[in-house]
Short mmCIF file of C-alpha atoms in Angstrom, two decimals:
data_model
loop_
_atom_site.label_atom_id
_atom_site.label_comp_id
_atom_site.label_asym_id
_atom_site.label_seq_id
_atom_site.Cartn_x
_atom_site.Cartn_y
_atom_site.Cartn_z
CA MET A 96 25.68 -7.77 -49.48
CA SER A 97 21.96 -8.19 -48.84
CA ALA A 98 22.44 -7.36 -45.16
CA LEU A 99 24.30 -4.18 -46.17
CA MET A 100 21.52 -3.16 -48.55
CA GLU A 101 18.87 -3.83 -45.92
CA GLY A 102 20.78 -1.64 -43.46
CA LEU A 103 21.06 1.18 -45.99
CA ALA A 104 17.36 0.90 -46.82
CA ARG A 105 16.41 1.19 -43.14
CA GLY A 106 18.63 4.27 -42.83
CA TYR A 107 16.76 6.04 -45.63
CA GLN A 108 13.23 5.18 -44.53
CA VAL A 109 10.85 8.12 -44.19
CA PRO A 110 10.14 8.68 -40.46
CA ASP A 111 6.64 7.75 -39.32
CA ILE A 112 5.37 10.98 -37.76
CA ARG A 113 1.71 10.08 -37.44
CA PRO A 114 0.05 10.80 -34.08
CA THR A 115 0.94 8.07 -31.63
CA THR A 116 -2.65 6.83 -31.35
CA GLU A 117 -2.80 6.31 -35.14
CA TRP A 118 0.60 4.62 -35.23
CA ALA A 119 -0.28 2.35 -32.32
CA ARG A 120 -3.57 1.32 -33.93
CA GLU A 121 -1.56 -0.43 -36.66
CA ASN A 122 1.49 -1.49 -34.69
CA ILE A 123 0.79 -2.17 -31.00
CA GLU A 124 -1.17 -5.16 -29.81
CA LEU A 125 -2.21 -5.45 -26.17
CA PRO A 126 -1.66 -9.06 -25.08
CA ARG A 127 -4.27 -11.28 -23.51
CA SER A 128 -3.86 -10.66 -19.81
CA ARG A 129 -5.86 -9.69 -16.76
CA GLN A 130 -3.82 -6.48 -16.81
CA PHE A 131 -5.59 -5.26 -19.97
CA THR A 132 -9.35 -4.77 -20.06
CA VAL A 133 -9.35 -4.67 -23.87
CA THR A 134 -6.84 -6.75 -25.85
CA GLY A 135 -5.75 -6.85 -29.48
CA LEU A 136 -4.59 -3.89 -31.56
CA PHE A 137 -4.79 -0.67 -29.56
CA ASP A 138 -7.80 1.45 -30.51
CA ALA A 139 -8.13 4.85 -28.86
CA SER A 140 -11.55 5.44 -30.41
CA ILE A 141 -13.15 3.35 -27.66
CA SER A 142 -11.39 5.39 -24.93
CA ARG A 143 -11.27 8.85 -26.44
CA HIS A 144 -10.20 10.52 -23.20
CA LEU A 145 -6.79 8.88 -23.72
CA ILE A 146 -6.13 10.44 -27.13
CA GLU A 147 -4.86 13.86 -26.09
CA PRO A 148 -2.51 12.78 -23.27
CA ILE A 149 -1.05 10.06 -25.51
CA ASN A 150 -0.55 12.36 -28.48
CA ASP A 151 1.02 15.06 -26.29
CA GLY A 152 4.25 13.14 -26.82
CA ASP A 153 4.22 14.09 -30.52
CA ASP A 154 4.10 17.84 -29.86
CA ASP A 155 7.56 19.38 -29.40
CA ARG A 156 5.94 22.35 -27.66
CA CYS A 157 4.40 20.13 -24.98
CA ARG A 158 7.03 19.31 -22.40
CA GLU A 159 4.81 18.14 -19.53
CA THR A 160 1.58 16.19 -19.24
CA ASN A 161 -0.32 15.84 -15.96
CA VAL A 162 -3.27 13.46 -15.75
CA ARG A 163 -5.43 13.34 -12.62
CA ALA A 164 -8.01 10.60 -12.94
CA PRO A 165 -9.78 7.91 -10.89
CA VAL A 166 -8.76 4.27 -10.52
CA ARG A 167 -9.18 2.11 -13.66
CA ALA A 168 -9.46 5.11 -15.98
CA GLY A 169 -6.62 3.96 -18.25
CA LYS A 170 -3.84 6.12 -16.81
CA THR A 171 -1.22 3.36 -17.09
CA LEU A 172 -2.22 2.67 -20.69
CA ILE A 173 -1.18 6.24 -21.56
CA MET A 174 2.28 5.35 -20.30
CA ASP A 175 2.36 1.96 -22.05
CA ILE A 176 1.49 3.35 -25.48
CA ARG A 177 3.74 6.41 -25.24
CA LEU A 178 6.63 4.18 -24.15
CA ALA A 179 6.13 1.88 -27.16
CA SER A 180 6.25 4.90 -29.47
CA ILE A 181 9.40 6.23 -27.81
CA MET A 182 11.13 2.86 -28.14
CA LYS A 183 10.32 2.45 -31.82
CA ARG A 184 10.13 5.98 -33.22
CA ASN A 185 11.97 8.43 -30.96
CA PRO A 186 14.38 6.65 -28.61
CA GLY A 187 15.90 8.49 -25.68
CA PRO A 188 16.88 7.64 -22.07
CA THR A 189 13.63 6.82 -20.28
CA ARG A 190 12.59 6.17 -16.69
CA MET A 191 9.30 4.93 -15.29
CA ILE A 192 8.76 5.73 -11.61
CA PHE A 193 6.11 4.10 -9.42
CA GLN A 194 4.84 4.58 -5.90
CA ASP A 195 6.97 1.73 -4.52
CA ASP A 196 9.35 -1.00 -5.67
CA SER A 197 6.61 -3.63 -5.70
CA ALA A 198 4.49 -1.60 -8.11
CA ALA A 199 7.55 -1.04 -10.33
CA LYS A 200 8.24 -4.77 -10.44
CA ASP A 201 4.60 -5.50 -11.30
CA GLN A 202 4.66 -2.94 -14.13
CA ALA A 203 7.80 -4.48 -15.63
CA GLU A 204 6.66 -8.09 -15.38
CA LEU A 205 2.93 -7.75 -16.03
CA ARG A 206 2.73 -4.92 -18.56
CA THR A 207 6.00 -3.64 -20.07
CA TRP A 208 7.58 -7.00 -20.92
CA PRO A 209 4.34 -8.61 -22.17
CA ILE A 210 3.78 -5.65 -24.54
CA ILE A 211 7.36 -5.87 -25.84
CA GLU A 212 7.11 -9.61 -26.37
CA ALA A 213 3.71 -9.36 -28.09
CA ASN A 214 4.91 -6.91 -30.74
CA GLN A 215 7.56 -7.74 -33.33
CA CYS A 216 8.46 -4.07 -33.87
CA LEU A 217 9.52 -3.87 -30.20
CA ARG A 218 11.01 -7.35 -29.88
CA ASP A 219 13.37 -6.56 -32.75
CA LEU A 220 14.85 -3.72 -30.68
CA LEU A 221 16.06 -5.98 -27.88
CA PRO A 222 19.85 -6.44 -27.76
CA GLU A 223 21.26 -9.78 -28.86
CA ASP A 224 23.12 -9.97 -25.56
CA ARG A 225 20.26 -11.12 -23.35
CA HIS A 226 22.31 -10.34 -20.23
CA LYS A 227 21.48 -6.69 -20.94
CA ASN A 228 17.80 -7.48 -20.43
CA ARG A 229 16.75 -7.45 -16.80
CA ALA A 230 13.20 -7.24 -15.56
CA GLN A 231 13.41 -3.55 -14.63
CA SER A 232 16.36 -2.38 -16.72
CA ILE A 233 16.63 -2.78 -20.49
CA ILE A 234 19.51 -1.38 -22.53
CA LEU A 235 18.05 -0.79 -25.99
CA PRO A 236 19.82 0.71 -29.03
CA GLY A 237 19.76 4.46 -28.51
CA MET A 238 18.15 4.33 -25.07
CA PRO A 239 18.26 2.77 -21.62
CA LEU A 240 14.91 2.05 -19.96
CA HIS A 241 14.72 1.87 -16.16
CA ILE A 242 11.65 1.03 -14.08
CA SER A 243 11.81 1.77 -10.36
CA GLY A 244 10.17 3.01 -7.19
CA PRO A 245 10.48 6.67 -6.07
CA SER A 246 13.54 6.33 -3.82
CA LEU A 247 15.46 9.63 -3.89
CA ASN A 248 18.74 7.70 -3.96
CA GLN A 249 17.70 6.02 -7.19
CA LEU A 250 16.96 9.37 -8.81
CA GLN A 251 20.35 10.97 -8.28
CA SER A 252 22.68 9.13 -10.65
CA ARG A 253 21.38 9.53 -14.22
CA GLY A 254 19.66 11.98 -16.52
CA TYR A 255 16.63 11.10 -18.64
CA GLN A 256 14.91 12.59 -21.65
CA ASN A 257 11.58 10.95 -20.82
CA ILE A 258 10.19 10.38 -17.33
CA PHE A 259 6.87 8.78 -16.45
CA ALA A 260 5.77 9.22 -12.83
CA ASP A 261 2.85 7.12 -11.62
CA GLU A 262 0.60 7.75 -8.57
CA ALA A 263 2.37 10.95 -7.57
CA TRP A 264 -0.12 11.50 -4.74
CA ARG A 265 1.81 8.87 -2.76
CA TYR A 266 5.28 10.41 -3.19
CA LYS A 267 7.18 11.84 -0.25
CA PRO A 268 7.67 15.64 -0.21
CA GLY A 269 10.55 16.62 -2.47
CA THR A 270 10.24 13.66 -4.83
CA MET A 271 8.75 15.64 -7.70
CA GLN A 272 11.58 18.16 -7.43
CA GLU A 273 14.09 15.31 -7.65
CA ILE A 274 12.27 13.88 -10.66
CA ARG A 275 12.44 17.23 -12.47
CA GLY A 276 16.13 17.41 -11.66
CA ARG A 277 16.73 14.15 -13.55
CA LEU A 278 15.56 15.79 -16.80
CA GLY A 279 18.64 18.05 -16.53
CA ASP A 280 20.40 18.59 -19.85
CA TYR A 281 17.30 17.69 -21.87
CA VAL A 282 15.49 20.66 -20.33
CA LYS A 283 18.24 22.92 -21.68
CA LYS A 284 17.87 21.34 -25.13
CA GLY A 285 14.08 21.62 -25.03
CA THR A 286 13.61 17.89 -25.67
CA ASP A 287 12.48 16.75 -22.21
CA LYS A 288 9.14 15.01 -21.64
CA LEU A 289 7.56 14.57 -18.19
CA VAL A 290 4.34 12.59 -17.79
CA VAL A 291 2.71 12.46 -14.34
CA LEU A 292 -0.29 10.19 -13.79
CA SER A 293 -2.17 9.94 -10.51
CA GLN A 294 -5.37 9.84 -8.55
CA GLY A 295 -6.27 12.99 -6.66
CA GLY A 296 -4.32 13.75 -3.49
CA ASP A 297 -4.44 15.93 -0.43
CA VAL A 298 -5.16 19.64 -0.89
CA GLY A 299 -1.89 21.56 -0.70
CA SER A 300 0.28 18.55 -1.52
CA GLU A 301 2.97 18.73 -4.22
CA TRP A 302 0.72 16.81 -6.60
CA ASP A 303 -2.25 19.07 -5.91
CA GLU A 304 -0.11 22.18 -6.45
CA GLN A 305 1.24 20.75 -9.69
CA CYS A 306 -2.27 20.10 -11.01
CA GLN A 307 -3.43 23.58 -10.00
#
């Protein structure tokens, strides 16, 4: 009976709709790792340039965020924190795309999994069937999460509500168009979110045109 009551209580909880940076400050701890310059509970006040692109995810009118910034400016942290918020507060099919398969594997093993394992609110979301948990593919309640390189073949089989694209300046021509195509039905519903993070690229490239 207690389990039933706990389930009912969770179903009637008031949604936490605070800006993601405020929510994360109380809920998301960055683990001790060489991958994170600052560890402990996330605090955007020490990197204020991250606040707006992180909180873009809370605005239903904002469907796309493009961040062009130099190396070590915290671009990947934008993705890490927004992903944590999606998993816990607004689950939907999500894909993280990197410049190559090696970078995707590093993200999964060195950042995504350590953040999940360091935070109880995310660990509790993992399925009991551990066979559903693979390094770059996690089937969570209400959402699959896939982490991959930019191969066009990998982008043609599924649709996603949320897509994060990292280092777009290195993508082959046509990749961004394929990425947009994967948002499909969610574009029609008006619930799609595209986040593109990258260094600057060549003038006239797809990434340069997108920024302009």
